Structure formats: structure tokens, C-alpha cells
């Protein structure tokens, strides 16, 4: 019985749970980083409430680390907001790439979904979109547990302080690279175009050496995107 | 519990620019019809951004990370994603112990 072909529209609860289940490795891998983030906030004198609110309102890990690093009194507000804008400019590209797959979401739910868009759940959502159909339930299944986990574990990190020594010892840092590699591989099986990958890698490495912070993600992403645009050829109607 | 107004204001500023980026790309795509070349650019975004995120770790951090990335890809070619991620993490932990 070819179940996949005859199955009715994806059921919401099942889709949500599937998303949460497939997000599990990243949910685990993010815990030590959230604890470190919270401990760093405590060290800088932020209260647990302030730490929780930063995660809940901003929900963008690398820019939160930079903000906590810059933290002092009086607060260098302009520098923090400006570097946040720079670090998170990659989300412009990511949201634009996700948009064509959000057709089934409806507009209000799309704008809600975009609030939760981080690198990790975005990458998982793009993989699902490339493999078939992205449902809103699946997207929120990826995103809501990840969001709650980030807020919860940064707050716990603030309360208990620096108990996590080095996530590198257990390879937690590499788990993110490994997940992104696997997703990259599955996307490449669908597209078979290595030019954006090569251009992005070269530009990202150069920017990583030359520029501060995580600007290399935007630089590499933009360079690879432009390479994809330049490689496009008008479809010919010749026989 | 303590909540400093200046701190809250900073969080709101960070939220505004971050959500602006998250929603801005979507907004642009919704607003303007996509021609062939712009569509090709958008289709290149996922691979370009993912590559940029991992390039420093995979290519320029050390032999342990590069070899573990190769191991991850080899496993992912035939086995489920979870096995590939676990295999990559175990490989990097072992190689870091050996090479440290």
C-alpha cells in the first residue's frame, strides 16, 4: 500500500512532533552554549530576569554573546545595537530564501514564524522544503522547543554560574558544524550546483581572517548568493 | 527581580534590528515578483549561508575538525543524519585527544 501517495494533508500535531524530534540533536548541542551565555551575563552583573528577557526578545546567540562581551556601565547601547544589526544581517538572506516555501503559512503566521528564525531551525526548514513540503506545524515544532530551551538554559546558566568549563571537550561545538554539513549534503543532492559553495567558502574564509566577529557569515553567504545569480542562464528555447 | 530600564531598552533595540532582518527578506520577496536571475540567487542562499557558517570550523581550525568533517560526510552518504552527526562528534573528540 503506497501510503505516502494516498496520505491526506499532514496532520498538525504529528508534524509539530516530527519537527521537535528532528531538532533533538541541536536542542542538546545548544545547552552548554546557553549555560555559558547565562554565566557570562551573570559575570557582567545582569539579573536572571534580564538574562531571560535578552534571550526571549532577541533570540540570536552570536549577537547575544557579542552584546554580553561589550557590556559595561554606562551601557554602550549604540555599539551593541549596531553590531547586532551587522551580525544578524544574514537573516535578510535567510528569510528571503525561506519565503517561497512559506506559502501554506499565511501572512500573519509567517511574520510570527520569522521571529523564531535562527540558523539551526532555518537550516532544518530549508532541508524539509527541498525534500518536499514545509508545513507551519513542522516549522513551529523545530522552532518553539529550540526557543524555549535557549531562554530556559541561559537563565539557568545565569543562576548557577560557570559550571560548564569547555564545550569543546565533548565536541558540542562540532555538533553544529556536523548538522549543517549533513543538511548541506542533502541540499546539494537536490541541486547539484557547487559554484555557490566554492565561492562562499573562499569569501567566508577571507572575511573570517580579516573582519571581526561573525561578519564572515554574511560576507560568504552574500558572495555565494551572487555567484548563484551570475551563473544563471536564460533558458533557451532551442530544440 | 531587577530589571534596569536601560538594559531593557538595549534588548528592544537588538530585537528591532534582528526582527527587521528576519522579516525584511521575506517582505521583499513577497512584494516583488521574482525574475529568473533573482530566483537563482535565492536558490543559492541555503548552500551559500550554510557553507559560510561552517567554513572556518571545517577548513581552517585544525586537522581534527577537517578530518571529522570528512568522516561526517562519508557516514551521511549512506546512513541517517543522526548517525553522521554522532560519528562526526565522536571523531572530533577522539582526534582532539590524540592530537592535543
PDB file of N, CA and C in Angstrom, chain A residues 25 45 47 49-50 54 57-59 67 71 75 77 84 88 91-93 96-97 99 107 110-111 114-115 117 122 126 168 170-171 173-174 179-182 185 188 191 193 197 200 208 216-217 221 224-225 229-230 232, chain B residues 1-4 6-7 10-11 14-15 17-19 21-22 25-27 29-30 36-37 40-48 50-56 60 65 68-69 72 76-77 81-82 84-85 88-89 92-93 96:
ATOM      1  N   UNK A  25      18.920  16.649  18.276  1.00  0.00           N
ATOM      2  CA  UNK A  25      20.380  16.786  18.412  1.00  0.00           C
ATOM      3  C   UNK A  25      20.811  18.235  18.641  1.00  0.00           C
ATOM      4  N   UNK A  45      27.002  41.146  35.629  1.00  0.00           N
ATOM      5  CA  UNK A  45      26.099  41.802  36.563  1.00  0.00           C
ATOM      6  C   UNK A  45      24.645  41.840  36.163  1.00  0.00           C
ATOM      7  N   UNK A  47      20.818  40.438  35.951  1.00  0.00           N
ATOM      8  CA  UNK A  47      19.973  39.584  36.781  1.00  0.00           C
ATOM      9  C   UNK A  47      19.428  38.430  35.932  1.00  0.00           C
ATOM     10  N   UNK A  49      16.368  37.720  35.415  1.00  0.00           N
ATOM     11  CA  UNK A  49      15.262  38.241  34.605  1.00  0.00           C
ATOM     12  C   UNK A  49      15.792  38.945  33.355  1.00  0.00           C
ATOM     13  N   UNK A  50      16.840  39.747  33.536  1.00  0.00           N
ATOM     14  CA  UNK A  50      17.430  40.454  32.384  1.00  0.00           C
ATOM     15  C   UNK A  50      18.005  39.460  31.374  1.00  0.00           C
ATOM     16  N   UNK A  54      16.643  38.920  27.523  1.00  0.00           N
ATOM     17  CA  UNK A  54      17.502  39.087  26.342  1.00  0.00           C
ATOM     18  C   UNK A  54      17.287  37.923  25.384  1.00  0.00           C
ATOM     19  N   UNK A  57      13.617  38.079  23.865  1.00  0.00           N
ATOM     20  CA  UNK A  57      13.333  39.168  22.925  1.00  0.00           C
ATOM     21  C   UNK A  57      14.211  39.084  21.678  1.00  0.00           C
ATOM     22  N   UNK A  58      15.491  38.793  21.872  1.00  0.00           N
ATOM     23  CA  UNK A  58      16.422  38.848  20.751  1.00  0.00           C
ATOM     24  C   UNK A  58      16.540  37.488  20.065  1.00  0.00           C
ATOM     25  N   UNK A  59      16.764  36.424  20.858  1.00  0.00           N
ATOM     26  CA  UNK A  59      16.868  35.053  20.351  1.00  0.00           C
ATOM     27  C   UNK A  59      17.826  34.956  19.172  1.00  0.00           C
ATOM     28  N   UNK A  67      27.033  41.124  22.548  1.00  0.00           N
ATOM     29  CA  UNK A  67      26.461  42.147  23.429  1.00  0.00           C
ATOM     30  C   UNK A  67      26.958  41.977  24.860  1.00  0.00           C
ATOM     31  N   UNK A  71      29.358  44.489  27.250  1.00  0.00           N
ATOM     32  CA  UNK A  71      28.572  45.046  28.343  1.00  0.00           C
ATOM     33  C   UNK A  71      29.412  45.782  29.374  1.00  0.00           C
ATOM     34  N   UNK A  75      25.831  51.688  29.558  1.00  0.00           N
ATOM     35  CA  UNK A  75      25.701  50.681  28.501  1.00  0.00           C
ATOM     36  C   UNK A  75      26.028  51.289  27.139  1.00  0.00           C
ATOM     37  N   UNK A  77      25.018  51.371  24.197  1.00  0.00           N
ATOM     38  CA  UNK A  77      23.816  50.900  23.504  1.00  0.00           C
ATOM     39  C   UNK A  77      23.979  50.906  21.994  1.00  0.00           C
ATOM     40  N   UNK A  84      24.842  44.104  16.586  1.00  0.00           N
ATOM     41  CA  UNK A  84      23.760  43.126  16.428  1.00  0.00           C
ATOM     42  C   UNK A  84      23.207  43.160  15.004  1.00  0.00           C
ATOM     43  N   UNK A  88      23.450  39.981  12.482  1.00  0.00           N
ATOM     44  CA  UNK A  88      22.203  39.324  12.096  1.00  0.00           C
ATOM     45  C   UNK A  88      21.720  39.714  10.692  1.00  0.00           C
ATOM     46  N   UNK A  91      20.219  37.190   8.318  1.00  0.00           N
ATOM     47  CA  UNK A  91      18.822  36.765   8.376  1.00  0.00           C
ATOM     48  C   UNK A  91      17.989  37.339   7.220  1.00  0.00           C
ATOM     49  N   UNK A  92      18.454  38.460   6.650  1.00  0.00           N
ATOM     50  CA  UNK A  92      17.798  39.005   5.450  1.00  0.00           C
ATOM     51  C   UNK A  92      17.798  37.971   4.331  1.00  0.00           C
ATOM     52  N   UNK A  93      18.989  37.405   4.087  1.00  0.00           N
ATOM     53  CA  UNK A  93      19.118  36.390   3.041  1.00  0.00           C
ATOM     54  C   UNK A  93      18.309  35.152   3.392  1.00  0.00           C
ATOM     55  N   UNK A  96      14.562  35.658   3.018  1.00  0.00           N
ATOM     56  CA  UNK A  96      14.202  35.726   1.603  1.00  0.00           C
ATOM     57  C   UNK A  96      14.197  34.332   0.986  1.00  0.00           C
ATOM     58  N   UNK A  97      15.165  33.499   1.391  1.00  0.00           N
ATOM     59  CA  UNK A  97      15.237  32.144   0.839  1.00  0.00           C
ATOM     60  C   UNK A  97      14.093  31.269   1.346  1.00  0.00           C
ATOM     61  N   UNK A  99      11.084  32.396   2.233  1.00  0.00           N
ATOM     62  CA  UNK A  99       9.772  32.941   1.861  1.00  0.00           C
ATOM     63  C   UNK A  99       8.987  32.097   0.847  1.00  0.00           C
ATOM     64  N   UNK A 107       0.013  34.949   5.847  1.00  0.00           N
ATOM     65  CA  UNK A 107       0.909  36.061   6.170  1.00  0.00           C
ATOM     66  C   UNK A 107       1.141  36.279   7.669  1.00  0.00           C
ATOM     67  N   UNK A 110       3.370  33.711   9.042  1.00  0.00           N
ATOM     68  CA  UNK A 110       4.726  33.833   8.514  1.00  0.00           C
ATOM     69  C   UNK A 110       5.530  34.843   9.326  1.00  0.00           C
ATOM     70  N   UNK A 111       4.902  35.990   9.621  1.00  0.00           N
ATOM     71  CA  UNK A 111       5.636  37.015  10.392  1.00  0.00           C
ATOM     72  C   UNK A 111       5.917  36.545  11.813  1.00  0.00           C
ATOM     73  N   UNK A 114       8.874  34.046  11.500  1.00  0.00           N
ATOM     74  CA  UNK A 114      10.160  34.682  11.245  1.00  0.00           C
ATOM     75  C   UNK A 114      10.814  35.190  12.519  1.00  0.00           C
ATOM     76  N   UNK A 115       9.999  35.492  13.530  1.00  0.00           N
ATOM     77  CA  UNK A 115      10.579  35.911  14.813  1.00  0.00           C
ATOM     78  C   UNK A 115      11.472  34.806  15.386  1.00  0.00           C
ATOM     79  N   UNK A 117      13.211  32.583  13.684  1.00  0.00           N
ATOM     80  CA  UNK A 117      14.153  32.035  12.711  1.00  0.00           C
ATOM     81  C   UNK A 117      15.608  32.218  13.135  1.00  0.00           C
ATOM     82  N   UNK A 122      16.206  27.293  10.788  1.00  0.00           N
ATOM     83  CA  UNK A 122      16.120  27.695   9.378  1.00  0.00           C
ATOM     84  C   UNK A 122      16.717  26.606   8.479  1.00  0.00           C
ATOM     85  N   UNK A 126      14.781  24.515   5.615  1.00  0.00           N
ATOM     86  CA  UNK A 126      15.166  24.519   4.205  1.00  0.00           C
ATOM     87  C   UNK A 126      15.353  23.097   3.701  1.00  0.00           C
ATOM     88  N   UNK A 168      34.019  22.314  24.091  1.00  0.00           N
ATOM     89  CA  UNK A 168      34.842  21.667  23.079  1.00  0.00           C
ATOM     90  C   UNK A 168      35.302  20.282  23.515  1.00  0.00           C
ATOM     91  N   UNK A 170      33.746  17.938  24.804  1.00  0.00           N
ATOM     92  CA  UNK A 170      32.822  16.864  24.432  1.00  0.00           C
ATOM     93  C   UNK A 170      32.304  17.035  23.012  1.00  0.00           C
ATOM     94  N   UNK A 171      32.944  17.920  22.258  1.00  0.00           N
ATOM     95  CA  UNK A 171      32.601  18.060  20.849  1.00  0.00           C
ATOM     96  C   UNK A 171      31.286  18.756  20.578  1.00  0.00           C
ATOM     97  N   UNK A 173      30.669  21.821  20.215  1.00  0.00           N
ATOM     98  CA  UNK A 173      30.838  22.854  19.195  1.00  0.00           C
ATOM     99  C   UNK A 173      30.786  22.255  17.799  1.00  0.00           C
ATOM    100  N   UNK A 174      31.320  21.032  17.673  1.00  0.00           N
ATOM    101  CA  UNK A 174      31.357  20.421  16.341  1.00  0.00           C
ATOM    102  C   UNK A 174      29.993  19.891  15.917  1.00  0.00           C
ATOM    103  N   UNK A 179      25.813  18.960  11.844  1.00  0.00           N
ATOM    104  CA  UNK A 179      24.421  19.053  11.386  1.00  0.00           C
ATOM    105  C   UNK A 179      24.332  19.881  10.113  1.00  0.00           C
ATOM    106  N   UNK A 180      25.020  21.018  10.079  1.00  0.00           N
ATOM    107  CA  UNK A 180      24.969  21.872   8.895  1.00  0.00           C
ATOM    108  C   UNK A 180      25.578  21.162   7.684  1.00  0.00           C
ATOM    109  N   UNK A 181      26.644  20.377   7.906  1.00  0.00           N
ATOM    110  CA  UNK A 181      27.251  19.618   6.808  1.00  0.00           C
ATOM    111  C   UNK A 181      26.269  18.619   6.223  1.00  0.00           C
ATOM    112  N   UNK A 182      25.561  17.909   7.114  1.00  0.00           N
ATOM    113  CA  UNK A 182      24.605  16.903   6.646  1.00  0.00           C
ATOM    114  C   UNK A 182      23.485  17.571   5.848  1.00  0.00           C
ATOM    115  N   UNK A 185      24.762  18.592   2.467  1.00  0.00           N
ATOM    116  CA  UNK A 185      24.848  17.435   1.576  1.00  0.00           C
ATOM    117  C   UNK A 185      23.481  17.106   0.983  1.00  0.00           C
ATOM    118  N   UNK A 188      22.525  19.642  -1.590  1.00  0.00           N
ATOM    119  CA  UNK A 188      23.318  19.515  -2.803  1.00  0.00           C
ATOM    120  C   UNK A 188      22.849  18.358  -3.668  1.00  0.00           C
ATOM    121  N   UNK A 191      20.191  19.898  -5.712  1.00  0.00           N
ATOM    122  CA  UNK A 191      20.505  20.996  -6.630  1.00  0.00           C
ATOM    123  C   UNK A 191      21.696  20.744  -7.528  1.00  0.00           C
ATOM    124  N   UNK A 193      24.798  21.943  -7.569  1.00  0.00           N
ATOM    125  CA  UNK A 193      25.490  23.127  -8.041  1.00  0.00           C
ATOM    126  C   UNK A 193      26.516  23.534  -6.989  1.00  0.00           C
ATOM    127  N   UNK A 197      28.804  27.126  -3.316  1.00  0.00           N
ATOM    128  CA  UNK A 197      29.530  26.567  -2.177  1.00  0.00           C
ATOM    129  C   UNK A 197      30.992  26.996  -2.212  1.00  0.00           C
ATOM    130  N   UNK A 200      31.322  30.830  -1.689  1.00  0.00           N
ATOM    131  CA  UNK A 200      31.004  31.175  -0.312  1.00  0.00           C
ATOM    132  C   UNK A 200      32.127  30.769   0.633  1.00  0.00           C
ATOM    133  N   UNK A 208      36.679  35.856   7.488  1.00  0.00           N
ATOM    134  CA  UNK A 208      36.937  35.343   8.842  1.00  0.00           C
ATOM    135  C   UNK A 208      38.330  35.773   9.325  1.00  0.00           C
ATOM    136  N   UNK A 216      31.771  37.193   8.772  1.00  0.00           N
ATOM    137  CA  UNK A 216      32.131  36.286   7.681  1.00  0.00           C
ATOM    138  C   UNK A 216      30.922  35.501   7.156  1.00  0.00           C
ATOM    139  N   UNK A 217      29.921  35.280   8.010  1.00  0.00           N
ATOM    140  CA  UNK A 217      28.748  34.508   7.558  1.00  0.00           C
ATOM    141  C   UNK A 217      27.991  35.290   6.493  1.00  0.00           C
ATOM    142  N   UNK A 221      27.917  34.255   2.667  1.00  0.00           N
ATOM    143  CA  UNK A 221      26.572  33.966   2.177  1.00  0.00           C
ATOM    144  C   UNK A 221      26.210  34.845   0.996  1.00  0.00           C
ATOM    145  N   UNK A 224      28.303  33.832  -2.164  1.00  0.00           N
ATOM    146  CA  UNK A 224      27.783  32.603  -2.774  1.00  0.00           C
ATOM    147  C   UNK A 224      26.457  32.833  -3.469  1.00  0.00           C
ATOM    148  N   UNK A 225      25.629  33.704  -2.872  1.00  0.00           N
ATOM    149  CA  UNK A 225      24.337  34.031  -3.474  1.00  0.00           C
ATOM    150  C   UNK A 225      24.521  34.749  -4.813  1.00  0.00           C
ATOM    151  N   UNK A 229      23.486  33.824  -8.724  1.00  0.00           N
ATOM    152  CA  UNK A 229      22.780  34.703  -9.658  1.00  0.00           C
ATOM    153  C   UNK A 229      23.555  34.857 -10.961  1.00  0.00           C
ATOM    154  N   UNK A 230      24.888  35.013 -10.857  1.00  0.00           N
ATOM    155  CA  UNK A 230      25.705  35.220 -12.057  1.00  0.00           C
ATOM    156  C   UNK A 230      25.747  33.970 -12.923  1.00  0.00           C
ATOM    157  N   UNK A 232      23.376  31.978 -13.460  1.00  0.00           N
ATOM    158  CA  UNK A 232      22.074  31.705 -14.083  1.00  0.00           C
ATOM    159  C   UNK A 232      22.113  31.999 -15.579  1.00  0.00           C
TER     160      UNK A 232
ATOM    161  N   UNK B   1      12.415  41.046  41.075  1.00  0.00           N
ATOM    162  CA  UNK B   1      13.693  40.827  40.410  1.00  0.00           C
ATOM    163  C   UNK B   1      14.102  42.068  39.615  1.00  0.00           C
ATOM    164  N   UNK B   2      15.376  42.337  39.547  1.00  0.00           N
ATOM    165  CA  UNK B   2      15.870  43.581  38.976  1.00  0.00           C
ATOM    166  C   UNK B   2      15.757  43.596  37.449  1.00  0.00           C
ATOM    167  N   UNK B   3      15.217  44.738  36.951  1.00  0.00           N
ATOM    168  CA  UNK B   3      15.194  44.956  35.500  1.00  0.00           C
ATOM    169  C   UNK B   3      15.483  46.426  35.247  1.00  0.00           C
ATOM    170  N   UNK B   4      16.711  46.689  34.808  1.00  0.00           N
ATOM    171  CA  UNK B   4      17.157  48.051  34.563  1.00  0.00           C
ATOM    172  C   UNK B   4      16.531  48.565  33.259  1.00  0.00           C
ATOM    173  N   UNK B   6      17.446  50.852  31.144  1.00  0.00           N
ATOM    174  CA  UNK B   6      18.416  50.998  30.043  1.00  0.00           C
ATOM    175  C   UNK B   6      18.750  49.639  29.432  1.00  0.00           C
ATOM    176  N   UNK B   7      18.785  48.625  30.289  1.00  0.00           N
ATOM    177  CA  UNK B   7      19.044  47.269  29.793  1.00  0.00           C
ATOM    178  C   UNK B   7      17.907  46.818  28.884  1.00  0.00           C
ATOM    179  N   UNK B  10      18.055  48.409  25.584  1.00  0.00           N
ATOM    180  CA  UNK B  10      19.074  47.795  24.721  1.00  0.00           C
ATOM    181  C   UNK B  10      18.542  46.515  24.084  1.00  0.00           C
ATOM    182  N   UNK B  11      17.861  45.701  24.900  1.00  0.00           N
ATOM    183  CA  UNK B  11      17.286  44.448  24.353  1.00  0.00           C
ATOM    184  C   UNK B  11      16.277  44.774  23.244  1.00  0.00           C
ATOM    185  N   UNK B  14      18.097  45.652  20.120  1.00  0.00           N
ATOM    186  CA  UNK B  14      18.633  44.444  19.489  1.00  0.00           C
ATOM    187  C   UNK B  14      17.515  43.659  18.807  1.00  0.00           C
ATOM    188  N   UNK B  15      16.348  43.600  19.493  1.00  0.00           N
ATOM    189  CA  UNK B  15      15.219  42.869  18.921  1.00  0.00           C
ATOM    190  C   UNK B  15      14.759  43.530  17.627  1.00  0.00           C
ATOM    191  N   UNK B  17      16.407  45.406  15.371  1.00  0.00           N
ATOM    192  CA  UNK B  17      17.258  45.200  14.194  1.00  0.00           C
ATOM    193  C   UNK B  17      17.273  43.725  13.778  1.00  0.00           C
ATOM    194  N   UNK B  18      17.173  42.834  14.761  1.00  0.00           N
ATOM    195  CA  UNK B  18      17.195  41.405  14.428  1.00  0.00           C
ATOM    196  C   UNK B  18      15.899  40.988  13.734  1.00  0.00           C
ATOM    197  N   UNK B  19      14.763  41.416  14.293  1.00  0.00           N
ATOM    198  CA  UNK B  19      13.493  41.063  13.648  1.00  0.00           C
ATOM    199  C   UNK B  19      13.363  41.758  12.290  1.00  0.00           C
ATOM    200  N   UNK B  21      15.740  42.246  10.191  1.00  0.00           N
ATOM    201  CA  UNK B  21      16.451  41.410   9.219  1.00  0.00           C
ATOM    202  C   UNK B  21      15.663  40.133   8.927  1.00  0.00           C
ATOM    203  N   UNK B  22      15.087  39.542   9.983  1.00  0.00           N
ATOM    204  CA  UNK B  22      14.363  38.273   9.801  1.00  0.00           C
ATOM    205  C   UNK B  22      13.134  38.462   8.919  1.00  0.00           C
ATOM    206  N   UNK B  25      13.748  40.249   4.632  1.00  0.00           N
ATOM    207  CA  UNK B  25      13.988  39.449   3.436  1.00  0.00           C
ATOM    208  C   UNK B  25      12.697  38.854   2.917  1.00  0.00           C
ATOM    209  N   UNK B  26      11.887  38.354   3.845  1.00  0.00           N
ATOM    210  CA  UNK B  26      10.574  37.787   3.482  1.00  0.00           C
ATOM    211  C   UNK B  26       9.698  38.853   2.838  1.00  0.00           C
ATOM    212  N   UNK B  27       9.677  40.032   3.461  1.00  0.00           N
ATOM    213  CA  UNK B  27       8.844  41.138   2.988  1.00  0.00           C
ATOM    214  C   UNK B  27       9.198  41.512   1.549  1.00  0.00           C
ATOM    215  N   UNK B  29      10.660  39.655  -0.743  1.00  0.00           N
ATOM    216  CA  UNK B  29      10.308  38.597  -1.692  1.00  0.00           C
ATOM    217  C   UNK B  29       8.802  38.569  -1.948  1.00  0.00           C
ATOM    218  N   UNK B  30       8.012  38.855  -0.888  1.00  0.00           N
ATOM    219  CA  UNK B  30       6.566  38.892  -1.043  1.00  0.00           C
ATOM    220  C   UNK B  30       6.124  40.040  -1.944  1.00  0.00           C
ATOM    221  N   UNK B  36      13.966  35.304 -13.201  1.00  0.00           N
ATOM    222  CA  UNK B  36      14.833  34.124 -13.249  1.00  0.00           C
ATOM    223  C   UNK B  36      16.122  34.279 -12.484  1.00  0.00           C
ATOM    224  N   UNK B  37      16.763  35.435 -12.663  1.00  0.00           N
ATOM    225  CA  UNK B  37      18.075  35.587 -12.030  1.00  0.00           C
ATOM    226  C   UNK B  37      17.956  35.759 -10.520  1.00  0.00           C
ATOM    227  N   UNK B  40      17.299  32.429  -9.041  1.00  0.00           N
ATOM    228  CA  UNK B  40      18.522  31.630  -8.976  1.00  0.00           C
ATOM    229  C   UNK B  40      19.364  32.047  -7.776  1.00  0.00           C
ATOM    230  N   UNK B  41      19.396  33.360  -7.505  1.00  0.00           N
ATOM    231  CA  UNK B  41      20.147  33.858  -6.348  1.00  0.00           C
ATOM    232  C   UNK B  41      19.551  33.292  -5.056  1.00  0.00           C
ATOM    233  N   UNK B  42      18.227  33.365  -4.937  1.00  0.00           N
ATOM    234  CA  UNK B  42      17.585  32.868  -3.717  1.00  0.00           C
ATOM    235  C   UNK B  42      17.805  31.369  -3.536  1.00  0.00           C
ATOM    236  N   UNK B  43      17.802  30.647  -4.654  1.00  0.00           N
ATOM    237  CA  UNK B  43      18.020  29.203  -4.551  1.00  0.00           C
ATOM    238  C   UNK B  43      19.439  28.880  -4.102  1.00  0.00           C
ATOM    239  N   UNK B  44      20.362  29.814  -4.333  1.00  0.00           N
ATOM    240  CA  UNK B  44      21.744  29.587  -3.910  1.00  0.00           C
ATOM    241  C   UNK B  44      21.961  29.939  -2.438  1.00  0.00           C
ATOM    242  N   UNK B  45      20.995  30.681  -1.829  1.00  0.00           N
ATOM    243  CA  UNK B  45      21.200  31.164  -0.455  1.00  0.00           C
ATOM    244  C   UNK B  45      21.455  30.044   0.558  1.00  0.00           C
ATOM    245  N   UNK B  46      20.613  28.988   0.595  1.00  0.00           N
ATOM    246  CA  UNK B  46      20.823  27.999   1.665  1.00  0.00           C
ATOM    247  C   UNK B  46      22.227  27.405   1.651  1.00  0.00           C
ATOM    248  N   UNK B  47      22.689  26.991   0.472  1.00  0.00           N
ATOM    249  CA  UNK B  47      24.014  26.380   0.410  1.00  0.00           C
ATOM    250  C   UNK B  47      25.102  27.406   0.700  1.00  0.00           C
ATOM    251  N   UNK B  48      24.910  28.641   0.216  1.00  0.00           N
ATOM    252  CA  UNK B  48      25.928  29.678   0.440  1.00  0.00           C
ATOM    253  C   UNK B  48      26.032  30.027   1.931  1.00  0.00           C
ATOM    254  N   UNK B  50      24.968  28.216   4.624  1.00  0.00           N
ATOM    255  CA  UNK B  50      25.446  27.071   5.411  1.00  0.00           C
ATOM    256  C   UNK B  50      26.949  26.884   5.239  1.00  0.00           C
ATOM    257  N   UNK B  51      27.432  27.038   4.002  1.00  0.00           N
ATOM    258  CA  UNK B  51      28.866  26.909   3.755  1.00  0.00           C
ATOM    259  C   UNK B  51      29.645  27.971   4.530  1.00  0.00           C
ATOM    260  N   UNK B  52      29.145  29.207   4.497  1.00  0.00           N
ATOM    261  CA  UNK B  52      29.850  30.290   5.184  1.00  0.00           C
ATOM    262  C   UNK B  52      29.910  30.034   6.689  1.00  0.00           C
ATOM    263  N   UNK B  53      28.809  29.494   7.264  1.00  0.00           N
ATOM    264  CA  UNK B  53      28.786  29.252   8.713  1.00  0.00           C
ATOM    265  C   UNK B  53      29.878  28.260   9.102  1.00  0.00           C
ATOM    266  N   UNK B  54      30.023  27.186   8.316  1.00  0.00           N
ATOM    267  CA  UNK B  54      30.921  26.113   8.750  1.00  0.00           C
ATOM    268  C   UNK B  54      32.334  26.217   8.186  1.00  0.00           C
ATOM    269  N   UNK B  55      32.557  27.107   7.203  1.00  0.00           N
ATOM    270  CA  UNK B  55      33.872  27.128   6.541  1.00  0.00           C
ATOM    271  C   UNK B  55      35.056  27.276   7.513  1.00  0.00           C
ATOM    272  N   UNK B  56      35.019  28.237   8.466  1.00  0.00           N
ATOM    273  CA  UNK B  56      36.173  28.352   9.358  1.00  0.00           C
ATOM    274  C   UNK B  56      36.420  27.084  10.199  1.00  0.00           C
ATOM    275  N   UNK B  60      39.642  25.654   8.413  1.00  0.00           N
ATOM    276  CA  UNK B  60      40.765  26.465   8.893  1.00  0.00           C
ATOM    277  C   UNK B  60      41.004  26.379  10.396  1.00  0.00           C
ATOM    278  N   UNK B  65      39.256  18.897  13.105  1.00  0.00           N
ATOM    279  CA  UNK B  65      37.952  19.346  12.614  1.00  0.00           C
ATOM    280  C   UNK B  65      37.761  18.986  11.141  1.00  0.00           C
ATOM    281  N   UNK B  68      37.204  15.230  10.856  1.00  0.00           N
ATOM    282  CA  UNK B  68      35.885  14.883  11.378  1.00  0.00           C
ATOM    283  C   UNK B  68      34.784  15.293  10.411  1.00  0.00           C
ATOM    284  N   UNK B  69      34.999  16.406   9.695  1.00  0.00           N
ATOM    285  CA  UNK B  69      34.020  16.832   8.698  1.00  0.00           C
ATOM    286  C   UNK B  69      33.956  15.821   7.555  1.00  0.00           C
ATOM    287  N   UNK B  72      32.066  12.866   8.795  1.00  0.00           N
ATOM    288  CA  UNK B  72      30.621  13.160   8.829  1.00  0.00           C
ATOM    289  C   UNK B  72      29.998  12.979   7.447  1.00  0.00           C
ATOM    290  N   UNK B  76      27.291  10.236   6.253  1.00  0.00           N
ATOM    291  CA  UNK B  76      25.996  10.765   5.807  1.00  0.00           C
ATOM    292  C   UNK B  76      25.634  10.273   4.412  1.00  0.00           C
ATOM    293  N   UNK B  77      26.633   9.842   3.662  1.00  0.00           N
ATOM    294  CA  UNK B  77      26.358   9.389   2.297  1.00  0.00           C
ATOM    295  C   UNK B  77      25.440   8.174   2.303  1.00  0.00           C
ATOM    296  N   UNK B  81      21.005  10.854   9.115  1.00  0.00           N
ATOM    297  CA  UNK B  81      21.669  12.086   9.538  1.00  0.00           C
ATOM    298  C   UNK B  81      22.197  11.995  10.969  1.00  0.00           C
ATOM    299  N   UNK B  82      21.389  11.398  11.852  1.00  0.00           N
ATOM    300  CA  UNK B  82      21.773  11.331  13.266  1.00  0.00           C
ATOM    301  C   UNK B  82      23.075  10.554  13.451  1.00  0.00           C
ATOM    302  N   UNK B  84      25.449  10.270  11.271  1.00  0.00           N
ATOM    303  CA  UNK B  84      26.538  11.083  10.739  1.00  0.00           C
ATOM    304  C   UNK B  84      26.972  12.148  11.745  1.00  0.00           C
ATOM    305  N   UNK B  85      25.991  12.782  12.397  1.00  0.00           N
ATOM    306  CA  UNK B  85      26.319  13.815  13.386  1.00  0.00           C
ATOM    307  C   UNK B  85      27.053  13.185  14.571  1.00  0.00           C
ATOM    308  N   UNK B  88      30.552  12.211  13.546  1.00  0.00           N
ATOM    309  CA  UNK B  88      31.422  13.378  13.426  1.00  0.00           C
ATOM    310  C   UNK B  88      31.874  13.891  14.784  1.00  0.00           C
ATOM    311  N   UNK B  89      30.939  13.923  15.750  1.00  0.00           N
ATOM    312  CA  UNK B  89      31.278  14.424  17.090  1.00  0.00           C
ATOM    313  C   UNK B  89      32.268  13.488  17.781  1.00  0.00           C
ATOM    314  N   UNK B  92      35.713  13.943  16.228  1.00  0.00           N
ATOM    315  CA  UNK B  92      36.432  15.161  16.603  1.00  0.00           C
ATOM    316  C   UNK B  92      36.942  15.072  18.039  1.00  0.00           C
ATOM    317  N   UNK B  93      36.167  14.447  18.930  1.00  0.00           N
ATOM    318  CA  UNK B  93      36.614  14.308  20.326  1.00  0.00           C
ATOM    319  C   UNK B  93      37.855  13.416  20.388  1.00  0.00           C
ATOM    320  N   UNK B  96      40.909  15.177  18.760  1.00  0.00           N
ATOM    321  CA  UNK B  96      41.440  16.255  19.601  1.00  0.00           C
ATOM    322  C   UNK B  96      42.259  15.682  20.750  1.00  0.00           C
TER     323      UNK B  96
END
